[in-house]
Coordinates of C-alpha atoms in Angstrom, one line a residue:
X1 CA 19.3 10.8 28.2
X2 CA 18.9 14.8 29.7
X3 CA 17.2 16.7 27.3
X4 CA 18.8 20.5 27.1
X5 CA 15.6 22.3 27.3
X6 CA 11.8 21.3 26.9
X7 CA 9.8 22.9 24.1
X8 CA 7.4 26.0 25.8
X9 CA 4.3 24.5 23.5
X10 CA 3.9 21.8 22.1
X11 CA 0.1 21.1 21.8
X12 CA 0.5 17.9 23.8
X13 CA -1.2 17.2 26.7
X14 CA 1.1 16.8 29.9
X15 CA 1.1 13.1 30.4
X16 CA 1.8 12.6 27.0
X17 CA 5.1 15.5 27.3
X18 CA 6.4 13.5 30.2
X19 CA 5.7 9.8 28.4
X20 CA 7.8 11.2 25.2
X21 CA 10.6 12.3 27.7
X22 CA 10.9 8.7 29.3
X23 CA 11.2 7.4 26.0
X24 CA 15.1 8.0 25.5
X25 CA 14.5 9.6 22.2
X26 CA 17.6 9.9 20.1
X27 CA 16.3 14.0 20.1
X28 CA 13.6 15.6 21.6
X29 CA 10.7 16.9 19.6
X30 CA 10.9 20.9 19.9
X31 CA 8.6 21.2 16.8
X32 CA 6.1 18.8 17.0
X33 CA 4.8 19.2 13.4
X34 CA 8.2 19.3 11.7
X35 CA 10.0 16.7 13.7
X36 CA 7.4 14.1 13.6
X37 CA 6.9 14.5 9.7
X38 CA 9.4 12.1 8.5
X39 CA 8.3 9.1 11.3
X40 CA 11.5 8.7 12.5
X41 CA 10.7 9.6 15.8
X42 CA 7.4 8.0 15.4
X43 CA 9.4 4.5 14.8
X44 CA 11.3 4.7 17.7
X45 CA 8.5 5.7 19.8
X46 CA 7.3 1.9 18.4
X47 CA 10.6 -0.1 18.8
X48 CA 10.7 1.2 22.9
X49 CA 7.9 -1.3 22.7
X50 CA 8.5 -3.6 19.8
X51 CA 12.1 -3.9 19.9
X52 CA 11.9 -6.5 16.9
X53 CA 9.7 -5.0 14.9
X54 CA 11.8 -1.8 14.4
X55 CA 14.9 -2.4 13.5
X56 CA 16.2 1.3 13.7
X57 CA 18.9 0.9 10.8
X58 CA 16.4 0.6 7.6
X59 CA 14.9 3.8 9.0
X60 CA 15.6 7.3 6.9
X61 CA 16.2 10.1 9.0
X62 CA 16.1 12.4 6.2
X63 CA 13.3 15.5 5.5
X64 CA 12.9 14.4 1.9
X65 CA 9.5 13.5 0.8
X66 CA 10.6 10.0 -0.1
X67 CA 11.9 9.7 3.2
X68 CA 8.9 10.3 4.7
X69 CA 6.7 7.9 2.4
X70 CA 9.7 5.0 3.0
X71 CA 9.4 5.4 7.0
X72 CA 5.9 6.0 7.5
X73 CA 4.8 2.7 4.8
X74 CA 7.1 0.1 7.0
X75 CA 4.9 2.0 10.1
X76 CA 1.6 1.3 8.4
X77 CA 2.6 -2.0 8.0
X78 CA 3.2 -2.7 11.2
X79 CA -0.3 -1.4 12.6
X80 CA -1.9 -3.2 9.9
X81 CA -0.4 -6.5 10.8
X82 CA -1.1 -5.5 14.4
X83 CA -4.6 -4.4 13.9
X84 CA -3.9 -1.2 15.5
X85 CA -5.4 1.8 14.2
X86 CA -4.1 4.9 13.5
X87 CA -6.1 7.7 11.4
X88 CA -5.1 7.6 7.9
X89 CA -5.6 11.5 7.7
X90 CA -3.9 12.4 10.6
X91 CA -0.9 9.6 9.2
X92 CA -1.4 12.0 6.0
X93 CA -1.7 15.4 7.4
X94 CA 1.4 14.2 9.6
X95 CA 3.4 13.7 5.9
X96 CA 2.5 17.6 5.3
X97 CA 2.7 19.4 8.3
X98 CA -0.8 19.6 8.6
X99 CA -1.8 21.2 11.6
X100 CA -3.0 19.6 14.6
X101 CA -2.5 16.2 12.2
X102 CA 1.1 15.2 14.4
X103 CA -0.3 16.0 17.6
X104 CA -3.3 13.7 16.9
X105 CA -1.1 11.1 15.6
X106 CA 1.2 11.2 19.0
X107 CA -2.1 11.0 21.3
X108 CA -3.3 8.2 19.3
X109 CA 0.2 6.0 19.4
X110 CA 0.6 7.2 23.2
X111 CA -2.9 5.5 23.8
X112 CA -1.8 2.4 22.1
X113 CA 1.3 1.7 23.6
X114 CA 0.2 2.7 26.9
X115 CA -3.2 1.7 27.3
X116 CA -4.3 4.4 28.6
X117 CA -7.3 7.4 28.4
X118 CA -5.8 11.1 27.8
X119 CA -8.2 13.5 30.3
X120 CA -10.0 16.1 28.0
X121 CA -9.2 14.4 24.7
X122 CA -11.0 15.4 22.4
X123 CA -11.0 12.8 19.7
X124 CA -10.4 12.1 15.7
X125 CA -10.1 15.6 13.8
X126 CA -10.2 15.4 10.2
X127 CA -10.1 19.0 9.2
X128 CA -6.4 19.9 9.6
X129 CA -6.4 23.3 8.6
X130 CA -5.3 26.5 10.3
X131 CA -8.8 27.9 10.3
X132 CA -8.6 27.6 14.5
X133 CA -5.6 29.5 14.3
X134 CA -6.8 32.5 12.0
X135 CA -10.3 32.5 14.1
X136 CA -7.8 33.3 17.0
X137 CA -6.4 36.2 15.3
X138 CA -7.7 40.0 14.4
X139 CA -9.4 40.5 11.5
X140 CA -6.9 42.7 10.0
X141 CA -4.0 40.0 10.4
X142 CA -6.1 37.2 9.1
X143 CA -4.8 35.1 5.5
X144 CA -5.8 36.5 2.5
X145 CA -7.2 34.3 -0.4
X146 CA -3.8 33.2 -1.7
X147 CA -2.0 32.7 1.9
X148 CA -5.1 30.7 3.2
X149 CA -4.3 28.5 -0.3
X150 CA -0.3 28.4 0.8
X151 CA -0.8 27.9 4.7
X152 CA -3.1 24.5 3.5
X153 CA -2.3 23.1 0.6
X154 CA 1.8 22.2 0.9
X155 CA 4.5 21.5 -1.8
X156 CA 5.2 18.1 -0.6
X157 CA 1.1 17.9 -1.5
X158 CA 1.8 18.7 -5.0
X159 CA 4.7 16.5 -5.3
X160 CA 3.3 13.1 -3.9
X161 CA -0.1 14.0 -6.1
X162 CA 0.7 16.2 -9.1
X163 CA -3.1 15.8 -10.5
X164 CA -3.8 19.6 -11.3
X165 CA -7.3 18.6 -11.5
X166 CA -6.9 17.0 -7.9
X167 CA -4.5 19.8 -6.8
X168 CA -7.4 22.4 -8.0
X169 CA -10.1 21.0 -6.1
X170 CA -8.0 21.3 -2.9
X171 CA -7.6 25.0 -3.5
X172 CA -11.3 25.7 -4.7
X173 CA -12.4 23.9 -1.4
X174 CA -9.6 26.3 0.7
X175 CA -11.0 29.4 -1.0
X176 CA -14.3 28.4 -0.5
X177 CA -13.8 27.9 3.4
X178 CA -11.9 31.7 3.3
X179 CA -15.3 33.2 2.0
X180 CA -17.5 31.3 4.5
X181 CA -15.6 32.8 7.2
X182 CA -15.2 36.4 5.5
X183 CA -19.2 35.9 5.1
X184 CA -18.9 35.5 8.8
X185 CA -17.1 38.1 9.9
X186 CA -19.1 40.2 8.1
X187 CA -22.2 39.3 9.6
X188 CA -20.8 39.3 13.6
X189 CA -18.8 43.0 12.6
X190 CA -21.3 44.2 9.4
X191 CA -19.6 48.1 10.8
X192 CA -15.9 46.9 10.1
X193 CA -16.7 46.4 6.4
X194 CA -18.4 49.4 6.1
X195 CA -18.1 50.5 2.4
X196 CA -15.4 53.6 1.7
X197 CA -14.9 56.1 -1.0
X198 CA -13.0 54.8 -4.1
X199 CA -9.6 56.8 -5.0
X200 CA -11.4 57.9 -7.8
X201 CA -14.4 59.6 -5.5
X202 CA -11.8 60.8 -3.3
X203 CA -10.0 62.9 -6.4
X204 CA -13.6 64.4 -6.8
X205 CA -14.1 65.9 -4.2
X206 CA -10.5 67.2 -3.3
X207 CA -10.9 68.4 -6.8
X208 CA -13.8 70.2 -6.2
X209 CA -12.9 71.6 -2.5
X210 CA -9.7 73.2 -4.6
X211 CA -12.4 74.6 -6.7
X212 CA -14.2 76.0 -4.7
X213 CA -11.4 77.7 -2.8
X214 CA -10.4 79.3 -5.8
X215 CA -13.2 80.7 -6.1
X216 CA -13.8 82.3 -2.9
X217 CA -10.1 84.1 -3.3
X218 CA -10.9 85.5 -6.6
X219 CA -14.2 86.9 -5.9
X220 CA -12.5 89.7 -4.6
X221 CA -10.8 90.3 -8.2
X222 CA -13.6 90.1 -10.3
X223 CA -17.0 92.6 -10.6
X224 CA -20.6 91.5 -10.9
X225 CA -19.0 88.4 -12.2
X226 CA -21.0 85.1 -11.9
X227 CA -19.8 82.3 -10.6
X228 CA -18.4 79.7 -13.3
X229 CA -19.7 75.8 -13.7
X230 CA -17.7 73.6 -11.9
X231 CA -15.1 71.3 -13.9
X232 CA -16.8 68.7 -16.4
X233 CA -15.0 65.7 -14.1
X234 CA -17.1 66.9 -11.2
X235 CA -20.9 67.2 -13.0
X236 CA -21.4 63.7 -13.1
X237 CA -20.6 63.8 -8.9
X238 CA -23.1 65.1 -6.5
X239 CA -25.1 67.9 -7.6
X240 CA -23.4 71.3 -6.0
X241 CA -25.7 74.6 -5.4
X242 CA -23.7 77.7 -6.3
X243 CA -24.5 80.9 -5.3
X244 CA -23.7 84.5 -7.4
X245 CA -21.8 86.4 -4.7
X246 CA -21.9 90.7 -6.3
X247 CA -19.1 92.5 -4.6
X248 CA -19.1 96.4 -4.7
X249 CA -16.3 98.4 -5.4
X250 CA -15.5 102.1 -4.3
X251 CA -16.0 104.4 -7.6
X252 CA -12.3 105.8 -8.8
X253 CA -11.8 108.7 -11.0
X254 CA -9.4 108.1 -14.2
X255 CA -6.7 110.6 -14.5
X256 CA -8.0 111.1 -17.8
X257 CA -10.6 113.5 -15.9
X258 CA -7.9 115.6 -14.5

């Protein structure tokens, strides 16, 4: 089969892009995390090898979460009555789109089937976050709190596990990985955090620059006046030294002395 195109990144190594495209998949694997989720592709990767052990046909080539728990328990099965081992994690974060958790999973079957090393790999990961990805990023387009909490912990999570307890840890562990690396990126960039003005300082002293302006244009107006106390709103700001400014005016005659 001639595949269209080839995806531009896939996060597979190159022997491993070239083995899938030998395989005579029913489609090629654009989106490695999204296409591999359901292990559809991942049990006909198998049956190119164990012809009678997959029988395509009682494979669901749906997206639904039972779909994917249906297809990837007959592939577990398999490797356990095979002895071949495949990382339960990166079978899990494969479920949830985890990533890095379907690339993993394809380097690991690639090596069984094949029987052969992958230059440069790196070995089992068990943290399938994007934590890799947001360290890549600016620090002003990094996940807040609640996106780290939506990027890692997935709907079809809740679903196969709806323990709120269970579900809560997760996101308490997420949040608690956010802070570590806010706590770092304070210490490498301490200037970037650098503390600013509240709105409410900010109102203070535009407040009190108005003031002050007024007064300087009506100085002109008034005669051996004193200078007035700033606003109440402003006396518990920084303490202000104001100065008496006398202005002398020429003398006029009243017509009342004509």
């Amino acid at each position: 089969m001639a595949y269209a195109q080839h995806p531009k990144k896939t996060g597979l190594p190159r022997e491993v892009v070239k083995w899938l495209q030998n395989l005579d998949l029913s489609f090629y694997p654009k989106n490695v995390r999204r296409d591999f989720s359901n292990g559809y592709l991942v049990a006909e990767m198998f049956s190119r090898y164990h012809p009678e052990d997959f029988p395509m046909h009682s494979y669901d080539k749906g997206s639904s979460l039972s779909a994917k728990q249906w297809n990837w328990s007959q592939i577990e099965r398999f490797l356990q009555r095979k002895k071949l081992h495949v990382m339960k994690e990166a079978i899990y974060g494969t479920i949830h789109c985890k990533p890095g958790a379907a690339e993993l999973v394809v380097q690991e079957i690639y090596t069984i089937l094949t029987k052969q090393s992958i230059k440069g790999f790196q070995g089992p990961k068990t943290d399938f976050t994007d934590q890799e990805y947001q360290e890549q990023l600016p620090m002003v387009a990094r996940s807040t709190a609640s996106k780290a909490i939506k990027n890692n912990l997935r709907i079809t999570e809740i679903m196969a596990e709806p323990n709120i307890s269970t579900n809560q840890t997760k996101a308490e562990a997420i949040i608690r990985r956010h802070l570590e690396l806010k706590a770092a990126e304070r210490a490498y960039n301490p200037g970037h955090f650098k503390g600013k003005s509240t709105m409410a300082q900010l109102a203070a002293t535009s407040l009190l620059s108005s003031y002050q302006g007024d007064q300087c244009s009506g100085s002109s107006a008034s005669v051996g006046t004193s200078s007035k106390s700033p606003p109440s709103s402003l006396q518990s700001g920084p303490i202000v030294s104001f100065k008496e400014i006398k202005v002398h005016q020429p003398f006029r005659r009243s017509l009342v002395d004509y």
